[in-house]
Amino acid sequence: MRAVRYHEYGGVENLVVEHVPDPHPGPGEIRVRVTAASVNPIDWKVRSGAARELLPLDLPAIPGRDAVGVVDEIGAGVRGVSVGDRVFGLGGVTGATAELAVLSAWAHAPTTWTDEEAAGAGLASVTALGGLNALGGLRGRTLLIEGAAGGVGSAAVEIAVARGATVIGTAGERNHAFLTSLGAVATTYGTGLAERLAALARGGVDAALDTAASGSLADLVAIVGDPARVSTVADHANAERLGVRVANAENDSSLLAEAGELGREGRYTPRVERSYSLDRIAEAHAYAELGHTRGKIVIRL
């Protein structure tokens, strides 16, 4: 099969497209013929070596954690899916940016999603759902989402709105119309946030989800008044110090199924900012490293 690989840690110039042996699923896994995969921040952090101590790799490695495709091989013990089904899901930290990928968590992809949208749903949706679930019921509550325009943030906005929350999202001004289209009230991040929120949410902010790791956790705790009503999917170090709830992305098929059902209902559509062909993987990673994405970056196969 064709796949993207890097043979040593470093910059985007290390990414090459080459022929590699086909992977096969183990017990509880499936293999898909990939139609699209996404690029996530963890991909370039792992590739660059920035996450080497936390997530060491056996090189060479194939970047990518989530993808959409058609099932073509099923491991032992797997139920509820058949060869030929179109699914989206998650594999390991690496392995998805290839013609064939092994998934350990998956759900049937809604027909309402394009392949590019479905490719962007896996990691974003389980991360967003983890962060939201840590905050308890949302119906009738006002929720602040810090970093609301990114892949995880935009997913969290739509899912929280679907759960009945009033959502205020922070982003740069160029993304305010985008947040409004998702159902959020948009405001800017940074200095003066508490004052802006006082004008936007007369009854106060009930809970906050941080997806940005911008150093604002202490401010979020002060705004909602209780660290137990703040969760983060990104700022683990400050969360421990402040007593904020931490949500880690998990390969959980039930969360993927929930996201897929929202997609079928028309209440969650993964937002894709840019898509690239496999041969332009270096451009995709370089753009992802800028950190200013609106929604997801995906690779078409």
PDB file of N, CA and C in Angstrom, residues 57-145:
ATOM      1  N   LEU A  57       8.212   6.590  19.641  1.00  0.00           N
ATOM      2  CA  LEU A  57       7.791   5.788  18.492  1.00  0.00           C
ATOM      3  C   LEU A  57       8.889   4.836  18.051  1.00  0.00           C
ATOM      4  N   ASP A  58       8.454   3.750  17.418  1.00  0.00           N
ATOM      5  CA  ASP A  58       9.371   2.925  16.649  1.00  0.00           C
ATOM      6  C   ASP A  58       9.343   3.460  15.224  1.00  0.00           C
ATOM      7  N   LEU A  59      10.455   4.019  14.772  1.00  0.00           N
ATOM      8  CA  LEU A  59      10.515   4.610  13.438  1.00  0.00           C
ATOM      9  C   LEU A  59      10.950   3.574  12.411  1.00  0.00           C
ATOM     10  N   PRO A  60      10.523   3.700  11.151  1.00  0.00           N
ATOM     11  CA  PRO A  60       9.678   4.767  10.606  1.00  0.00           C
ATOM     12  C   PRO A  60       8.229   4.637  11.066  1.00  0.00           C
ATOM     13  N   ALA A  61       7.513   5.764  11.017  1.00  0.00           N
ATOM     14  CA  ALA A  61       6.130   5.797  11.487  1.00  0.00           C
ATOM     15  C   ALA A  61       5.238   6.472  10.452  1.00  0.00           C
ATOM     16  N   ILE A  62       3.986   6.062  10.434  1.00  0.00           N
ATOM     17  CA  ILE A  62       2.953   6.650   9.578  1.00  0.00           C
ATOM     18  C   ILE A  62       2.140   7.614  10.433  1.00  0.00           C
ATOM     19  N   PRO A  63       2.064   8.901  10.093  1.00  0.00           N
ATOM     20  CA  PRO A  63       1.293   9.829  10.928  1.00  0.00           C
ATOM     21  C   PRO A  63      -0.206   9.579  10.805  1.00  0.00           C
ATOM     22  N   GLY A  64      -0.944  10.083  11.779  1.00  0.00           N
ATOM     23  CA  GLY A  64      -2.400  10.045  11.693  1.00  0.00           C
ATOM     24  C   GLY A  64      -3.047   9.085  12.665  1.00  0.00           C
ATOM     25  N   ARG A  65      -4.104   9.567  13.303  1.00  0.00           N
ATOM     26  CA  ARG A  65      -4.814   8.759  14.289  1.00  0.00           C
ATOM     27  C   ARG A  65      -6.234   8.418  13.869  1.00  0.00           C
ATOM     28  N   ASP A  66      -6.858   9.235  13.012  1.00  0.00           N
ATOM     29  CA  ASP A  66      -8.255   8.963  12.665  1.00  0.00           C
ATOM     30  C   ASP A  66      -8.475   9.028  11.158  1.00  0.00           C
ATOM     31  N   ALA A  67      -9.486   8.289  10.718  1.00  0.00           N
ATOM     32  CA  ALA A  67      -9.742   8.163   9.285  1.00  0.00           C
ATOM     33  C   ALA A  67     -11.168   7.695   9.055  1.00  0.00           C
ATOM     34  N   VAL A  68     -11.576   7.758   7.788  1.00  0.00           N
ATOM     35  CA  VAL A  68     -12.828   7.166   7.339  1.00  0.00           C
ATOM     36  C   VAL A  68     -12.506   6.250   6.174  1.00  0.00           C
ATOM     37  N   GLY A  69     -13.258   5.173   6.063  1.00  0.00           N
ATOM     38  CA  GLY A  69     -13.019   4.259   4.951  1.00  0.00           C
ATOM     39  C   GLY A  69     -14.024   3.123   4.941  1.00  0.00           C
ATOM     40  N   VAL A  70     -13.807   2.204   4.029  1.00  0.00           N
ATOM     41  CA  VAL A  70     -14.677   1.049   3.867  1.00  0.00           C
ATOM     42  C   VAL A  70     -13.994  -0.184   4.455  1.00  0.00           C
ATOM     43  N   VAL A  71     -14.691  -0.878   5.320  1.00  0.00           N
ATOM     44  CA  VAL A  71     -14.125  -2.038   6.001  1.00  0.00           C
ATOM     45  C   VAL A  71     -13.776  -3.119   4.975  1.00  0.00           C
ATOM     46  N   ASP A  72     -12.530  -3.629   5.041  1.00  0.00           N
ATOM     47  CA  ASP A  72     -12.164  -4.720   4.126  1.00  0.00           C
ATOM     48  C   ASP A  72     -11.545  -5.918   4.842  1.00  0.00           C
ATOM     49  N   GLU A  73     -11.350  -5.825   6.151  1.00  0.00           N
ATOM     50  CA  GLU A  73     -10.845  -6.967   6.913  1.00  0.00           C
ATOM     51  C   GLU A  73     -11.257  -6.788   8.366  1.00  0.00           C
ATOM     52  N   ILE A  74     -11.644  -7.874   9.007  1.00  0.00           N
ATOM     53  CA  ILE A  74     -12.187  -7.813  10.371  1.00  0.00           C
ATOM     54  C   ILE A  74     -11.423  -8.773  11.269  1.00  0.00           C
ATOM     55  N   GLY A  75     -11.005  -8.278  12.432  1.00  0.00           N
ATOM     56  CA  GLY A  75     -10.277  -9.096  13.385  1.00  0.00           C
ATOM     57  C   GLY A  75     -11.196  -9.985  14.202  1.00  0.00           C
ATOM     58  N   ALA A  76     -10.581 -10.908  14.920  1.00  0.00           N
ATOM     59  CA  ALA A  76     -11.329 -11.854  15.744  1.00  0.00           C
ATOM     60  C   ALA A  76     -12.140 -11.136  16.817  1.00  0.00           C
ATOM     61  N   GLY A  77     -13.343 -11.617  17.047  1.00  0.00           N
ATOM     62  CA  GLY A  77     -14.175 -11.103  18.130  1.00  0.00           C
ATOM     63  C   GLY A  77     -14.953  -9.852  17.812  1.00  0.00           C
ATOM     64  N   VAL A  78     -14.839  -9.343  16.607  1.00  0.00           N
ATOM     65  CA  VAL A  78     -15.535  -8.105  16.250  1.00  0.00           C
ATOM     66  C   VAL A  78     -16.970  -8.424  15.836  1.00  0.00           C
ATOM     67  N   ARG A  79     -17.915  -7.645  16.365  1.00  0.00           N
ATOM     68  CA  ARG A  79     -19.322  -7.805  16.028  1.00  0.00           C
ATOM     69  C   ARG A  79     -19.890  -6.455  15.590  1.00  0.00           C
ATOM     70  N   GLY A  80     -20.987  -6.505  14.853  1.00  0.00           N
ATOM     71  CA  GLY A  80     -21.715  -5.290  14.525  1.00  0.00           C
ATOM     72  C   GLY A  80     -21.191  -4.515  13.342  1.00  0.00           C
ATOM     73  N   VAL A  81     -20.246  -5.062  12.603  1.00  0.00           N
ATOM     74  CA  VAL A  81     -19.724  -4.389  11.422  1.00  0.00           C
ATOM     75  C   VAL A  81     -19.379  -5.455  10.390  1.00  0.00           C
ATOM     76  N   SER A  82     -19.525  -5.106   9.113  1.00  0.00           N
ATOM     77  CA  SER A  82     -19.299  -6.071   8.039  1.00  0.00           C
ATOM     78  C   SER A  82     -18.363  -5.490   6.991  1.00  0.00           C
ATOM     79  N   VAL A  83     -17.706  -6.379   6.270  1.00  0.00           N
ATOM     80  CA  VAL A  83     -16.910  -5.940   5.133  1.00  0.00           C
ATOM     81  C   VAL A  83     -17.810  -5.153   4.188  1.00  0.00           C
ATOM     82  N   GLY A  84     -17.343  -4.000   3.752  1.00  0.00           N
ATOM     83  CA  GLY A  84     -18.125  -3.133   2.883  1.00  0.00           C
ATOM     84  C   GLY A  84     -18.788  -1.974   3.597  1.00  0.00           C
ATOM     85  N   ASP A  85     -18.847  -2.005   4.937  1.00  0.00           N
ATOM     86  CA  ASP A  85     -19.439  -0.896   5.689  1.00  0.00           C
ATOM     87  C   ASP A  85     -18.519   0.323   5.654  1.00  0.00           C
ATOM     88  N   ARG A  86     -19.118   1.488   5.594  1.00  0.00           N
ATOM     89  CA  ARG A  86     -18.366   2.752   5.652  1.00  0.00           C
ATOM     90  C   ARG A  86     -18.348   3.229   7.100  1.00  0.00           C
ATOM     91  N   VAL A  87     -17.157   3.335   7.661  1.00  0.00           N
ATOM     92  CA  VAL A  87     -17.018   3.696   9.075  1.00  0.00           C
ATOM     93  C   VAL A  87     -15.978   4.808   9.234  1.00  0.00           C
ATOM     94  N   PHE A  88     -16.078   5.510  10.356  1.00  0.00           N
ATOM     95  CA  PHE A  88     -15.041   6.467  10.744  1.00  0.00           C
ATOM     96  C   PHE A  88     -14.547   6.062  12.120  1.00  0.00           C
ATOM     97  N   GLY A  89     -13.315   6.376  12.431  1.00  0.00           N
ATOM     98  CA  GLY A  89     -12.837   5.970  13.745  1.00  0.00           C
ATOM     99  C   GLY A  89     -11.377   6.262  13.986  1.00  0.00           C
ATOM    100  N   LEU A  90     -10.854   5.575  14.998  1.00  0.00           N
ATOM    101  CA  LEU A  90      -9.530   5.862  15.544  1.00  0.00           C
ATOM    102  C   LEU A  90      -8.681   4.608  15.610  1.00  0.00           C
ATOM    103  N   GLY A  91      -7.401   4.786  15.346  1.00  0.00           N
ATOM    104  CA  GLY A  91      -6.433   3.722  15.560  1.00  0.00           C
ATOM    105  C   GLY A  91      -5.481   4.115  16.662  1.00  0.00           C
ATOM    106  N   GLY A  92      -4.205   3.803  16.491  1.00  0.00           N
ATOM    107  CA  GLY A  92      -3.213   4.203  17.468  1.00  0.00           C
ATOM    108  C   GLY A  92      -2.797   5.647  17.262  1.00  0.00           C
ATOM    109  N   VAL A  93      -1.744   6.060  17.935  1.00  0.00           N
ATOM    110  CA  VAL A  93      -1.243   7.429  17.771  1.00  0.00           C
ATOM    111  C   VAL A  93      -0.772   7.656  16.341  1.00  0.00           C
ATOM    112  N   THR A  94      -0.348   6.592  15.673  1.00  0.00           N
ATOM    113  CA  THR A  94       0.102   6.684  14.284  1.00  0.00           C
ATOM    114  C   THR A  94      -0.638   5.643  13.440  1.00  0.00           C
ATOM    115  N   GLY A  95      -0.510   5.776  12.107  1.00  0.00           N
ATOM    116  CA  GLY A  95      -0.979   4.720  11.227  1.00  0.00           C
ATOM    117  C   GLY A  95      -2.109   5.035  10.272  1.00  0.00           C
ATOM    118  N   ALA A  96      -2.747   6.211  10.372  1.00  0.00           N
ATOM    119  CA  ALA A  96      -3.974   6.437   9.609  1.00  0.00           C
ATOM    120  C   ALA A  96      -3.765   7.037   8.225  1.00  0.00           C
ATOM    121  N   THR A  97      -2.647   7.708   7.977  1.00  0.00           N
ATOM    122  CA  THR A  97      -2.471   8.398   6.702  1.00  0.00           C
ATOM    123  C   THR A  97      -1.875   7.442   5.688  1.00  0.00           C
ATOM    124  N   ALA A  98      -2.703   6.507   5.261  1.00  0.00           N
ATOM    125  CA  ALA A  98      -2.268   5.422   4.388  1.00  0.00           C
ATOM    126  C   ALA A  98      -3.488   4.864   3.666  1.00  0.00           C
ATOM    127  N   GLU A  99      -3.239   4.083   2.621  1.00  0.00           N
ATOM    128  CA  GLU A  99      -4.348   3.498   1.877  1.00  0.00           C
ATOM    129  C   GLU A  99      -5.126   2.484   2.703  1.00  0.00           C
ATOM    130  N   LEU A 100      -4.469   1.840   3.669  1.00  0.00           N
ATOM    131  CA  LEU A 100      -5.112   0.906   4.581  1.00  0.00           C
ATOM    132  C   LEU A 100      -4.759   1.289   6.010  1.00  0.00           C
ATOM    133  N   ALA A 101      -5.734   1.263   6.903  1.00  0.00           N
ATOM    134  CA  ALA A 101      -5.478   1.622   8.299  1.00  0.00           C
ATOM    135  C   ALA A 101      -6.260   0.695   9.212  1.00  0.00           C
ATOM    136  N   VAL A 102      -5.669   0.362  10.350  1.00  0.00           N
ATOM    137  CA  VAL A 102      -6.310  -0.470  11.361  1.00  0.00           C
ATOM    138  C   VAL A 102      -6.933   0.430  12.416  1.00  0.00           C
ATOM    139  N   LEU A 103      -8.206   0.192  12.719  1.00  0.00           N
ATOM    140  CA  LEU A 103      -8.935   0.976  13.713  1.00  0.00           C
ATOM    141  C   LEU A 103      -9.288   0.097  14.906  1.00  0.00           C
ATOM    142  N   SER A 104      -9.196   0.692  16.102  1.00  0.00           N
ATOM    143  CA  SER A 104      -9.592  -0.018  17.316  1.00  0.00           C
ATOM    144  C   SER A 104     -10.902   0.512  17.892  1.00  0.00           C
ATOM    145  N   ALA A 105     -11.384   1.643  17.369  1.00  0.00           N
ATOM    146  CA  ALA A 105     -12.691   2.199  17.753  1.00  0.00           C
ATOM    147  C   ALA A 105     -13.316   2.794  16.499  1.00  0.00           C
ATOM    148  N   TRP A 106     -14.600   2.585  16.312  1.00  0.00           N
ATOM    149  CA  TRP A 106     -15.230   3.041  15.075  1.00  0.00           C
ATOM    150  C   TRP A 106     -16.732   3.116  15.255  1.00  0.00           C
ATOM    151  N   ALA A 107     -17.365   3.785  14.293  1.00  0.00           N
ATOM    152  CA  ALA A 107     -18.826   3.824  14.212  1.00  0.00           C
ATOM    153  C   ALA A 107     -19.185   3.983  12.744  1.00  0.00           C
ATOM    154  N   HIS A 108     -20.401   3.613  12.391  1.00  0.00           N
ATOM    155  CA  HIS A 108     -20.841   3.779  11.017  1.00  0.00           C
ATOM    156  C   HIS A 108     -20.940   5.265  10.689  1.00  0.00           C
ATOM    157  N   ALA A 109     -20.410   5.635   9.535  1.00  0.00           N
ATOM    158  CA  ALA A 109     -20.395   7.042   9.138  1.00  0.00           C
ATOM    159  C   ALA A 109     -21.761   7.441   8.587  1.00  0.00           C
ATOM    160  N   PRO A 110     -22.300   8.561   9.048  1.00  0.00           N
ATOM    161  CA  PRO A 110     -23.597   9.013   8.516  1.00  0.00           C
ATOM    162  C   PRO A 110     -23.506   9.308   7.023  1.00  0.00           C
ATOM    163  N   THR A 111     -24.553   9.019   6.305  1.00  0.00           N
ATOM    164  CA  THR A 111     -24.583   9.351   4.881  1.00  0.00           C
ATOM    165  C   THR A 111     -24.639  10.864   4.675  1.00  0.00           C
ATOM    166  N   THR A 112     -24.984  11.585   5.719  1.00  0.00           N
ATOM    167  CA  THR A 112     -25.038  13.047   5.631  1.00  0.00           C
ATOM    168  C   THR A 112     -23.647  13.678   5.608  1.00  0.00           C
ATOM    169  N   TRP A 113     -22.613  12.922   5.980  1.00  0.00           N
ATOM    170  CA  TRP A 113     -21.245  13.442   5.987  1.00  0.00           C
ATOM    171  C   TRP A 113     -20.496  13.026   4.737  1.00  0.00           C
ATOM    172  N   THR A 114     -19.745  13.945   4.158  1.00  0.00           N
ATOM    173  CA  THR A 114     -18.811  13.584   3.106  1.00  0.00           C
ATOM    174  C   THR A 114     -17.647  12.811   3.729  1.00  0.00           C
ATOM    175  N   ASP A 115     -16.810  12.216   2.887  1.00  0.00           N
ATOM    176  CA  ASP A 115     -15.632  11.527   3.406  1.00  0.00           C
ATOM    177  C   ASP A 115     -14.722  12.492   4.155  1.00  0.00           C
ATOM    178  N   GLU A 116     -14.571  13.695   3.647  1.00  0.00           N
ATOM    179  CA  GLU A 116     -13.706  14.664   4.314  1.00  0.00           C
ATOM    180  C   GLU A 116     -14.260  15.022   5.689  1.00  0.00           C
ATOM    181  N   GLU A 117     -15.568  15.213   5.783  1.00  0.00           N
ATOM    182  CA  GLU A 117     -16.181  15.528   7.079  1.00  0.00           C
ATOM    183  C   GLU A 117     -16.027  14.364   8.041  1.00  0.00           C
ATOM    184  N   ALA A 118     -16.285  13.155   7.562  1.00  0.00           N
ATOM    185  CA  ALA A 118     -16.169  11.982   8.423  1.00  0.00           C
ATOM    186  C   ALA A 118     -14.735  11.766   8.892  1.00  0.00           C
ATOM    187  N   ALA A 119     -13.772  12.088   8.034  1.00  0.00           N
ATOM    188  CA  ALA A 119     -12.361  11.956   8.424  1.00  0.00           C
ATOM    189  C   ALA A 119     -12.026  12.883   9.578  1.00  0.00           C
ATOM    190  N   GLY A 120     -12.680  14.039   9.628  1.00  0.00           N
ATOM    191  CA  GLY A 120     -12.403  15.005  10.685  1.00  0.00           C
ATOM    192  C   GLY A 120     -13.161  14.779  11.969  1.00  0.00           C
ATOM    193  N   ALA A 121     -13.988  13.733  12.011  1.00  0.00           N
ATOM    194  CA  ALA A 121     -14.886  13.557  13.151  1.00  0.00           C
ATOM    195  C   ALA A 121     -14.289  12.753  14.293  1.00  0.00           C
ATOM    196  N   GLY A 122     -13.384  11.820  14.002  1.00  0.00           N
ATOM    197  CA  GLY A 122     -12.982  10.851  15.020  1.00  0.00           C
ATOM    198  C   GLY A 122     -12.382  11.460  16.273  1.00  0.00           C
ATOM    199  N   LEU A 123     -11.183  11.980  16.155  1.00  0.00           N
ATOM    200  CA  LEU A 123     -10.498  12.500  17.338  1.00  0.00           C
ATOM    201  C   LEU A 123     -11.191  13.740  17.884  1.00  0.00           C
ATOM    202  N   ALA A 124     -11.679  14.605  16.995  1.00  0.00           N
ATOM    203  CA  ALA A 124     -12.345  15.827  17.448  1.00  0.00           C
ATOM    204  C   ALA A 124     -13.579  15.516  18.282  1.00  0.00           C
ATOM    205  N   SER A 125     -14.386  14.568  17.839  1.00  0.00           N
ATOM    206  CA  SER A 125     -15.642  14.307  18.548  1.00  0.00           C
ATOM    207  C   SER A 125     -15.412  13.611  19.881  1.00  0.00           C
ATOM    208  N   VAL A 126     -14.504  12.628  19.948  1.00  0.00           N
ATOM    209  CA  VAL A 126     -14.302  11.963  21.241  1.00  0.00           C
ATOM    210  C   VAL A 126     -13.645  12.911  22.234  1.00  0.00           C
ATOM    211  N   THR A 127     -12.788  13.808  21.747  1.00  0.00           N
ATOM    212  CA  THR A 127     -12.153  14.780  22.641  1.00  0.00           C
ATOM    213  C   THR A 127     -13.184  15.776  23.154  1.00  0.00           C
ATOM    214  N   ALA A 128     -14.002  16.295  22.237  1.00  0.00           N
ATOM    215  CA  ALA A 128     -15.033  17.248  22.640  1.00  0.00           C
ATOM    216  C   ALA A 128     -16.030  16.616  23.603  1.00  0.00           C
ATOM    217  N   LEU A 129     -16.477  15.400  23.307  1.00  0.00           N
ATOM    218  CA  LEU A 129     -17.438  14.736  24.183  1.00  0.00           C
ATOM    219  C   LEU A 129     -16.841  14.445  25.550  1.00  0.00           C
ATOM    220  N   GLY A 130     -15.573  14.068  25.597  1.00  0.00           N
ATOM    221  CA  GLY A 130     -14.925  13.853  26.887  1.00  0.00           C
ATOM    222  C   GLY A 130     -14.918  15.113  27.728  1.00  0.00           C
ATOM    223  N   GLY A 131     -14.566  16.232  27.107  1.00  0.00           N
ATOM    224  CA  GLY A 131     -14.541  17.499  27.837  1.00  0.00           C
ATOM    225  C   GLY A 131     -15.914  17.941  28.285  1.00  0.00           C
ATOM    226  N   LEU A 132     -16.919  17.741  27.444  1.00  0.00           N
ATOM    227  CA  LEU A 132     -18.287  18.135  27.802  1.00  0.00           C
ATOM    228  C   LEU A 132     -18.873  17.210  28.865  1.00  0.00           C
ATOM    229  N   ASN A 133     -18.629  15.912  28.733  1.00  0.00           N
ATOM    230  CA  ASN A 133     -19.175  14.965  29.710  1.00  0.00           C
ATOM    231  C   ASN A 133     -18.645  15.217  31.106  1.00  0.00           C
ATOM    232  N   ALA A 134     -17.423  15.735  31.206  1.00  0.00           N
ATOM    233  CA  ALA A 134     -16.845  16.031  32.520  1.00  0.00           C
ATOM    234  C   ALA A 134     -17.586  17.155  33.233  1.00  0.00           C
ATOM    235  N   LEU A 135     -18.397  17.897  32.493  1.00  0.00           N
ATOM    236  CA  LEU A 135     -19.105  19.042  33.080  1.00  0.00           C
ATOM    237  C   LEU A 135     -20.537  18.709  33.470  1.00  0.00           C
ATOM    238  N   GLY A 136     -20.995  17.494  33.216  1.00  0.00           N
ATOM    239  CA  GLY A 136     -22.350  17.105  33.581  1.00  0.00           C
ATOM    240  C   GLY A 136     -23.380  17.607  32.585  1.00  0.00           C
ATOM    241  N   GLY A 137     -24.635  17.613  32.990  1.00  0.00           N
ATOM    242  CA  GLY A 137     -25.717  18.031  32.108  1.00  0.00           C
ATOM    243  C   GLY A 137     -25.582  19.475  31.671  1.00  0.00           C
ATOM    244  N   LEU A 138     -25.909  19.755  30.416  1.00  0.00           N
ATOM    245  CA  LEU A 138     -25.727  21.098  29.868  1.00  0.00           C
ATOM    246  C   LEU A 138     -27.035  21.812  29.559  1.00  0.00           C
ATOM    247  N   ARG A 139     -28.130  21.099  29.525  1.00  0.00           N
ATOM    248  CA  ARG A 139     -29.397  21.725  29.131  1.00  0.00           C
ATOM    249  C   ARG A 139     -29.734  22.893  30.060  1.00  0.00           C
ATOM    250  N   GLY A 140     -29.997  24.046  29.447  1.00  0.00           N
ATOM    251  CA  GLY A 140     -30.367  25.228  30.210  1.00  0.00           C
ATOM    252  C   GLY A 140     -29.200  25.971  30.836  1.00  0.00           C
ATOM    253  N   ARG A 141     -27.972  25.496  30.615  1.00  0.00           N
ATOM    254  CA  ARG A 141     -26.801  26.143  31.204  1.00  0.00           C
ATOM    255  C   ARG A 141     -26.062  26.971  30.155  1.00  0.00           C
ATOM    256  N   THR A 142     -25.309  27.935  30.634  1.00  0.00           N
ATOM    257  CA  THR A 142     -24.467  28.753  29.755  1.00  0.00           C
ATOM    258  C   THR A 142     -23.045  28.235  29.834  1.00  0.00           C
ATOM    259  N   LEU A 143     -22.512  27.842  28.695  1.00  0.00           N
ATOM    260  CA  LEU A 143     -21.196  27.224  28.613  1.00  0.00           C
ATOM    261  C   LEU A 143     -20.246  28.112  27.823  1.00  0.00           C
ATOM    262  N   LEU A 144     -19.072  28.342  28.363  1.00  0.00           N
ATOM    263  CA  LEU A 144     -18.004  29.049  27.659  1.00  0.00           C
ATOM    264  C   LEU A 144     -17.034  28.024  27.086  1.00  0.00           C
ATOM    265  N   ILE A 145     -16.729  28.139  25.795  1.00  0.00           N
ATOM    266  CA  ILE A 145     -15.731  27.272  25.173  1.00  0.00           C
ATOM    267  C   ILE A 145     -14.563  28.132  24.714  1.00  0.00           C
TER     268      ILE A 145
END
